[in-house]
Amino acid sequence: MPKVIDHDERREHIVDVTWDLIVRGGFEAATMREIAAAAGFANGALKRYFASKDALVEATFDRALSQVHAQIAAATADRSGLEALRVLCYGAMPLDAKRITAGRVLLAFWDMSLGNRRLHDRYAEHLRSWRAALREHIRQGRADGDIRTATPDEQLVDEIVLMNAGANVMSLVGPGSRRASSRRRTSTPSSTA
């Protein structure tokens, strides 16, 4: 009897391997030849699962974004206003190995999205969604009386996005420059800032 192959499982395995190669050496290390070898396939066999390297990269990018969305959704499910805003900020900060790794993969995707319109558009949609969530939690925090700053909401959203993105970049290019504990302290949105 022929062996039953779970194609979805194989696709996930190939994405896992691609993720690991990108984490260790960036996109340059994730060549189709290296991915195939690490996944235990002949080079041409990947085409059965991913038509091109771009398709494989997009699947890996989707995994990174879906992990971010899942973490944020789980963390903010029963929260609103300032409390949800804090959780949302902490969720995007590189405070543990898993989030530092996700940041490393996202940094590689940011670079690649400069030349790949589809990746650029996918990340832009993720950013719009993240900004909308921040905006809503700020609005709720103001309604609750917990956020009393005169700083406009859009400026607060910009500052939070830039702080979180900057923290992710610095955790990779300057990991000794700031400890996670100090990032956590500075990532807490001030109710009077």
PDB file of C-alpha atoms in Angstrom:
ATOM      1  CA  MET A   1       0.000   0.000   0.000  1.00  0.00           C
ATOM      2  CA  PRO A   2       1.485   3.405  -0.944  1.00  0.00           C
ATOM      3  CA  LYS A   3       2.483   5.771   1.825  1.00  0.00           C
ATOM      4  CA  VAL A   4      -0.135   8.461   2.553  1.00  0.00           C
ATOM      5  CA  ILE A   5       1.421  11.908   2.379  1.00  0.00           C
ATOM      6  CA  ASP A   6      -0.030  14.779   4.343  1.00  0.00           C
ATOM      7  CA  HIS A   7       0.681  17.692   1.992  1.00  0.00           C
ATOM      8  CA  ASP A   8      -0.448  20.327   4.500  1.00  0.00           C
ATOM      9  CA  GLU A   9       1.952  18.898   7.073  1.00  0.00           C
ATOM     10  CA  ARG A  10       4.784  18.972   4.523  1.00  0.00           C
ATOM     11  CA  ARG A  11       3.996  22.591   3.622  1.00  0.00           C
ATOM     12  CA  GLU A  12       4.132  23.498   7.323  1.00  0.00           C
ATOM     13  CA  HIS A  13       7.448  21.656   7.672  1.00  0.00           C
ATOM     14  CA  ILE A  14       8.905  23.573   4.722  1.00  0.00           C
ATOM     15  CA  VAL A  15       7.733  26.862   6.270  1.00  0.00           C
ATOM     16  CA  ASP A  16       9.315  25.800   9.601  1.00  0.00           C
ATOM     17  CA  VAL A  17      12.619  25.134   7.848  1.00  0.00           C
ATOM     18  CA  THR A  18      12.432  28.445   5.975  1.00  0.00           C
ATOM     19  CA  TRP A  19      11.682  30.274   9.243  1.00  0.00           C
ATOM     20  CA  ASP A  20      14.714  28.653  10.916  1.00  0.00           C
ATOM     21  CA  LEU A  21      17.033  29.506   8.018  1.00  0.00           C
ATOM     22  CA  ILE A  22      15.862  33.125   7.969  1.00  0.00           C
ATOM     23  CA  VAL A  23      16.335  33.411  11.745  1.00  0.00           C
ATOM     24  CA  ARG A  24      19.871  32.025  11.551  1.00  0.00           C
ATOM     25  CA  GLY A  25      21.117  33.793   8.450  1.00  0.00           C
ATOM     26  CA  GLY A  26      18.521  36.089   6.916  1.00  0.00           C
ATOM     27  CA  PHE A  27      17.030  35.729   3.464  1.00  0.00           C
ATOM     28  CA  GLU A  28      20.437  35.101   1.936  1.00  0.00           C
ATOM     29  CA  ALA A  29      20.646  31.821   3.863  1.00  0.00           C
ATOM     30  CA  ALA A  30      17.154  30.766   2.794  1.00  0.00           C
ATOM     31  CA  THR A  31      17.913  29.731  -0.770  1.00  0.00           C
ATOM     32  CA  MET A  32      15.649  27.144  -2.367  1.00  0.00           C
ATOM     33  CA  ARG A  33      18.591  24.720  -2.390  1.00  0.00           C
ATOM     34  CA  GLU A  34      19.235  25.213   1.355  1.00  0.00           C
ATOM     35  CA  ILE A  35      15.530  25.009   2.195  1.00  0.00           C
ATOM     36  CA  ALA A  36      15.144  21.778   0.215  1.00  0.00           C
ATOM     37  CA  ALA A  37      18.229  20.230   1.817  1.00  0.00           C
ATOM     38  CA  ALA A  38      17.205  21.203   5.356  1.00  0.00           C
ATOM     39  CA  ALA A  39      13.656  19.938   4.745  1.00  0.00           C
ATOM     40  CA  GLY A  40      14.924  16.631   3.348  1.00  0.00           C
ATOM     41  CA  PHE A  41      13.726  17.163  -0.231  1.00  0.00           C
ATOM     42  CA  ALA A  42      15.360  17.241  -3.619  1.00  0.00           C
ATOM     43  CA  ASN A  43      15.668  20.851  -4.823  1.00  0.00           C
ATOM     44  CA  GLY A  44      12.932  20.569  -7.453  1.00  0.00           C
ATOM     45  CA  ALA A  45      10.510  18.822  -5.062  1.00  0.00           C
ATOM     46  CA  LEU A  46       9.642  22.101  -3.334  1.00  0.00           C
ATOM     47  CA  LYS A  47       7.770  23.241  -6.454  1.00  0.00           C
ATOM     48  CA  ARG A  48       5.026  20.743  -5.604  1.00  0.00           C
ATOM     49  CA  TYR A  49       4.318  22.702  -2.427  1.00  0.00           C
ATOM     50  CA  PHE A  50       5.359  26.251  -3.342  1.00  0.00           C
ATOM     51  CA  ALA A  51       5.418  27.486  -6.943  1.00  0.00           C
ATOM     52  CA  SER A  52       8.262  29.921  -6.252  1.00  0.00           C
ATOM     53  CA  LYS A  53      10.513  31.258  -3.541  1.00  0.00           C
ATOM     54  CA  ASP A  54       8.243  34.301  -3.330  1.00  0.00           C
ATOM     55  CA  ALA A  55       5.281  32.025  -2.542  1.00  0.00           C
ATOM     56  CA  LEU A  56       7.307  30.296   0.176  1.00  0.00           C
ATOM     57  CA  VAL A  57       8.457  33.613   1.611  1.00  0.00           C
ATOM     58  CA  GLU A  58       4.861  34.868   1.654  1.00  0.00           C
ATOM     59  CA  ALA A  59       3.751  31.745   3.540  1.00  0.00           C
ATOM     60  CA  THR A  60       6.517  32.307   6.088  1.00  0.00           C
ATOM     61  CA  PHE A  61       5.588  35.994   6.369  1.00  0.00           C
ATOM     62  CA  ASP A  62       1.945  35.014   6.893  1.00  0.00           C
ATOM     63  CA  ARG A  63       3.029  32.768   9.752  1.00  0.00           C
ATOM     64  CA  ALA A  64       4.942  35.611  11.417  1.00  0.00           C
ATOM     65  CA  LEU A  65       1.970  37.963  11.130  1.00  0.00           C
ATOM     66  CA  SER A  66      -0.538  35.348  12.262  1.00  0.00           C
ATOM     67  CA  GLN A  67       1.579  34.663  15.366  1.00  0.00           C
ATOM     68  CA  VAL A  68       1.584  38.361  16.180  1.00  0.00           C
ATOM     69  CA  HIS A  69      -2.187  38.628  15.633  1.00  0.00           C
ATOM     70  CA  ALA A  70      -2.900  35.509  17.711  1.00  0.00           C
ATOM     71  CA  GLN A  71      -0.756  36.717  20.632  1.00  0.00           C
ATOM     72  CA  ILE A  72      -2.388  40.136  20.604  1.00  0.00           C
ATOM     73  CA  ALA A  73      -5.932  38.752  20.258  1.00  0.00           C
ATOM     74  CA  ALA A  74      -5.424  36.323  23.135  1.00  0.00           C
ATOM     75  CA  ALA A  75      -3.816  38.948  25.344  1.00  0.00           C
ATOM     76  CA  THR A  76      -6.464  41.645  24.782  1.00  0.00           C
ATOM     77  CA  ALA A  77      -9.563  39.426  24.578  1.00  0.00           C
ATOM     78  CA  ASP A  78     -11.042  40.480  27.939  1.00  0.00           C
ATOM     79  CA  ARG A  79      -9.449  43.912  28.204  1.00  0.00           C
ATOM     80  CA  SER A  80     -10.131  47.396  26.944  1.00  0.00           C
ATOM     81  CA  GLY A  81      -8.797  50.923  27.239  1.00  0.00           C
ATOM     82  CA  LEU A  82      -5.475  51.545  28.959  1.00  0.00           C
ATOM     83  CA  GLU A  83      -5.162  47.962  30.196  1.00  0.00           C
ATOM     84  CA  ALA A  84      -5.577  46.588  26.648  1.00  0.00           C
ATOM     85  CA  LEU A  85      -3.167  49.228  25.345  1.00  0.00           C
ATOM     86  CA  ARG A  86      -0.495  48.100  27.823  1.00  0.00           C
ATOM     87  CA  VAL A  87      -0.984  44.458  26.869  1.00  0.00           C
ATOM     88  CA  LEU A  88      -0.886  45.317  23.176  1.00  0.00           C
ATOM     89  CA  CYS A  89       2.382  47.221  23.619  1.00  0.00           C
ATOM     90  CA  TYR A  90       3.967  44.439  25.675  1.00  0.00           C
ATOM     91  CA  GLY A  91       2.862  41.879  23.094  1.00  0.00           C
ATOM     92  CA  ALA A  92       4.758  43.692  20.339  1.00  0.00           C
ATOM     93  CA  MET A  93       7.927  44.260  22.385  1.00  0.00           C
ATOM     94  CA  PRO A  94      10.937  41.912  22.118  1.00  0.00           C
ATOM     95  CA  LEU A  95      10.723  40.774  25.755  1.00  0.00           C
ATOM     96  CA  ASP A  96      11.433  37.060  25.287  1.00  0.00           C
ATOM     97  CA  ALA A  97      13.191  34.710  22.888  1.00  0.00           C
ATOM     98  CA  LYS A  98      10.023  33.925  20.895  1.00  0.00           C
ATOM     99  CA  ARG A  99       9.228  37.599  20.259  1.00  0.00           C
ATOM    100  CA  ILE A 100      12.874  38.429  19.489  1.00  0.00           C
ATOM    101  CA  THR A 101      12.848  35.637  16.905  1.00  0.00           C
ATOM    102  CA  ALA A 102       9.571  36.907  15.411  1.00  0.00           C
ATOM    103  CA  GLY A 103      11.131  40.391  15.272  1.00  0.00           C
ATOM    104  CA  ARG A 104      14.162  38.999  13.444  1.00  0.00           C
ATOM    105  CA  VAL A 105      11.943  37.376  10.836  1.00  0.00           C
ATOM    106  CA  LEU A 106       9.817  40.514  10.493  1.00  0.00           C
ATOM    107  CA  LEU A 107      12.930  42.662  10.061  1.00  0.00           C
ATOM    108  CA  ALA A 108      14.005  40.417   7.191  1.00  0.00           C
ATOM    109  CA  PHE A 109      10.524  40.735   5.688  1.00  0.00           C
ATOM    110  CA  TRP A 110      10.571  44.516   6.046  1.00  0.00           C
ATOM    111  CA  ASP A 111      13.751  44.533   3.997  1.00  0.00           C
ATOM    112  CA  MET A 112      12.347  42.173   1.385  1.00  0.00           C
ATOM    113  CA  SER A 113       9.038  44.053   1.162  1.00  0.00           C
ATOM    114  CA  LEU A 114      10.892  47.070  -0.237  1.00  0.00           C
ATOM    115  CA  GLY A 115      11.217  45.177  -3.501  1.00  0.00           C
ATOM    116  CA  ASN A 116       8.132  42.942  -3.304  1.00  0.00           C
ATOM    117  CA  ARG A 117       4.824  44.753  -3.684  1.00  0.00           C
ATOM    118  CA  ARG A 118       2.722  41.835  -2.423  1.00  0.00           C
ATOM    119  CA  LEU A 119       4.726  41.577   0.816  1.00  0.00           C
ATOM    120  CA  HIS A 120       4.661  45.354   1.162  1.00  0.00           C
ATOM    121  CA  ASP A 121       0.864  45.401   0.806  1.00  0.00           C
ATOM    122  CA  ARG A 122       0.450  42.551   3.298  1.00  0.00           C
ATOM    123  CA  TYR A 123       2.577  44.310   5.887  1.00  0.00           C
ATOM    124  CA  ALA A 124       0.787  47.623   5.230  1.00  0.00           C
ATOM    125  CA  GLU A 125      -2.540  45.878   5.954  1.00  0.00           C
ATOM    126  CA  HIS A 126      -1.099  44.432   9.187  1.00  0.00           C
ATOM    127  CA  LEU A 127       0.079  47.904  10.177  1.00  0.00           C
ATOM    128  CA  ARG A 128      -3.344  49.436   9.448  1.00  0.00           C
ATOM    129  CA  SER A 129      -4.978  46.780  11.635  1.00  0.00           C
ATOM    130  CA  TRP A 130      -2.483  47.321  14.472  1.00  0.00           C
ATOM    131  CA  ARG A 131      -2.907  51.098  14.317  1.00  0.00           C
ATOM    132  CA  ALA A 132      -6.706  50.727  14.373  1.00  0.00           C
ATOM    133  CA  ALA A 133      -6.489  48.569  17.505  1.00  0.00           C
ATOM    134  CA  LEU A 134      -4.199  51.117  19.194  1.00  0.00           C
ATOM    135  CA  ARG A 135      -6.544  53.949  18.206  1.00  0.00           C
ATOM    136  CA  GLU A 136      -9.564  52.117  19.626  1.00  0.00           C
ATOM    137  CA  HIS A 137      -7.859  51.318  22.951  1.00  0.00           C
ATOM    138  CA  ILE A 138      -6.727  54.938  23.283  1.00  0.00           C
ATOM    139  CA  ARG A 139     -10.292  56.089  22.609  1.00  0.00           C
ATOM    140  CA  GLN A 140     -11.584  53.686  25.266  1.00  0.00           C
ATOM    141  CA  GLY A 141      -8.902  54.819  27.726  1.00  0.00           C
ATOM    142  CA  ARG A 142      -9.923  58.440  27.221  1.00  0.00           C
ATOM    143  CA  ALA A 143     -13.621  57.549  27.692  1.00  0.00           C
ATOM    144  CA  ASP A 144     -12.740  55.717  30.926  1.00  0.00           C
ATOM    145  CA  GLY A 145     -10.758  58.750  32.129  1.00  0.00           C
ATOM    146  CA  ASP A 146      -7.517  56.756  32.319  1.00  0.00           C
ATOM    147  CA  ILE A 147      -5.809  58.627  29.457  1.00  0.00           C
ATOM    148  CA  ARG A 148      -5.870  62.374  30.047  1.00  0.00           C
ATOM    149  CA  THR A 149      -3.111  63.699  27.841  1.00  0.00           C
ATOM    150  CA  ALA A 150      -3.691  66.548  25.387  1.00  0.00           C
ATOM    151  CA  THR A 151      -1.476  64.729  22.876  1.00  0.00           C
ATOM    152  CA  PRO A 152      -3.641  63.856  19.843  1.00  0.00           C
ATOM    153  CA  ASP A 153      -4.574  60.194  19.455  1.00  0.00           C
ATOM    154  CA  GLU A 154      -2.867  59.872  16.068  1.00  0.00           C
ATOM    155  CA  GLN A 155       0.394  61.148  17.549  1.00  0.00           C
ATOM    156  CA  LEU A 156       0.117  58.620  20.392  1.00  0.00           C
ATOM    157  CA  VAL A 157      -0.446  55.854  17.842  1.00  0.00           C
ATOM    158  CA  ASP A 158       2.611  57.012  15.838  1.00  0.00           C
ATOM    159  CA  GLU A 159       4.787  57.104  18.960  1.00  0.00           C
ATOM    160  CA  ILE A 160       3.703  53.633  20.108  1.00  0.00           C
ATOM    161  CA  VAL A 161       4.279  52.111  16.653  1.00  0.00           C
ATOM    162  CA  LEU A 162       7.711  53.754  16.355  1.00  0.00           C
ATOM    163  CA  MET A 163       8.717  52.732  19.891  1.00  0.00           C
ATOM    164  CA  ASN A 164       7.713  49.107  19.323  1.00  0.00           C
ATOM    165  CA  ALA A 165       9.329  48.879  15.874  1.00  0.00           C
ATOM    166  CA  GLY A 166      12.475  50.566  17.185  1.00  0.00           C
ATOM    167  CA  ALA A 167      12.659  48.198  20.158  1.00  0.00           C
ATOM    168  CA  ASN A 168      12.464  45.229  17.793  1.00  0.00           C
ATOM    169  CA  VAL A 169      15.207  46.604  15.568  1.00  0.00           C
ATOM    170  CA  MET A 170      17.445  47.438  18.542  1.00  0.00           C
ATOM    171  CA  SER A 171      16.977  43.980  20.047  1.00  0.00           C
ATOM    172  CA  LEU A 172      18.607  42.634  16.877  1.00  0.00           C
ATOM    173  CA  VAL A 173      21.239  45.186  15.930  1.00  0.00           C
ATOM    174  CA  GLY A 174      22.121  46.430  19.405  1.00  0.00           C
ATOM    175  CA  PRO A 175      21.031  43.681  21.801  1.00  0.00           C
ATOM    176  CA  GLY A 176      23.272  44.918  24.607  1.00  0.00           C
ATOM    177  CA  SER A 177      22.040  48.503  24.424  1.00  0.00           C
ATOM    178  CA  ARG A 178      18.872  48.043  26.484  1.00  0.00           C
ATOM    179  CA  ARG A 179      17.694  45.316  28.819  1.00  0.00           C
ATOM    180  CA  ALA A 180      14.220  43.833  28.411  1.00  0.00           C
ATOM    181  CA  SER A 181      13.222  45.119  31.844  1.00  0.00           C
ATOM    182  CA  SER A 182      13.950  48.719  30.882  1.00  0.00           C
ATOM    183  CA  ARG A 183      12.050  48.282  27.592  1.00  0.00           C
ATOM    184  CA  ARG A 184       9.100  46.988  29.557  1.00  0.00           C
ATOM    185  CA  ARG A 185       9.154  49.995  31.872  1.00  0.00           C
ATOM    186  CA  THR A 186       9.336  52.483  29.016  1.00  0.00           C
ATOM    187  CA  SER A 187       6.717  50.668  26.949  1.00  0.00           C
ATOM    188  CA  THR A 188       3.964  51.318  29.478  1.00  0.00           C
ATOM    189  CA  PRO A 189       1.679  54.030  28.120  1.00  0.00           C
ATOM    190  CA  SER A 190       1.464  56.843  30.613  1.00  0.00           C
ATOM    191  CA  SER A 191      -1.969  57.981  31.619  1.00  0.00           C
ATOM    192  CA  THR A 192      -0.729  61.568  31.816  1.00  0.00           C
ATOM    193  CA  ALA A 193       1.947  61.668  29.109  1.00  0.00           C
TER     194      ALA A 193
END
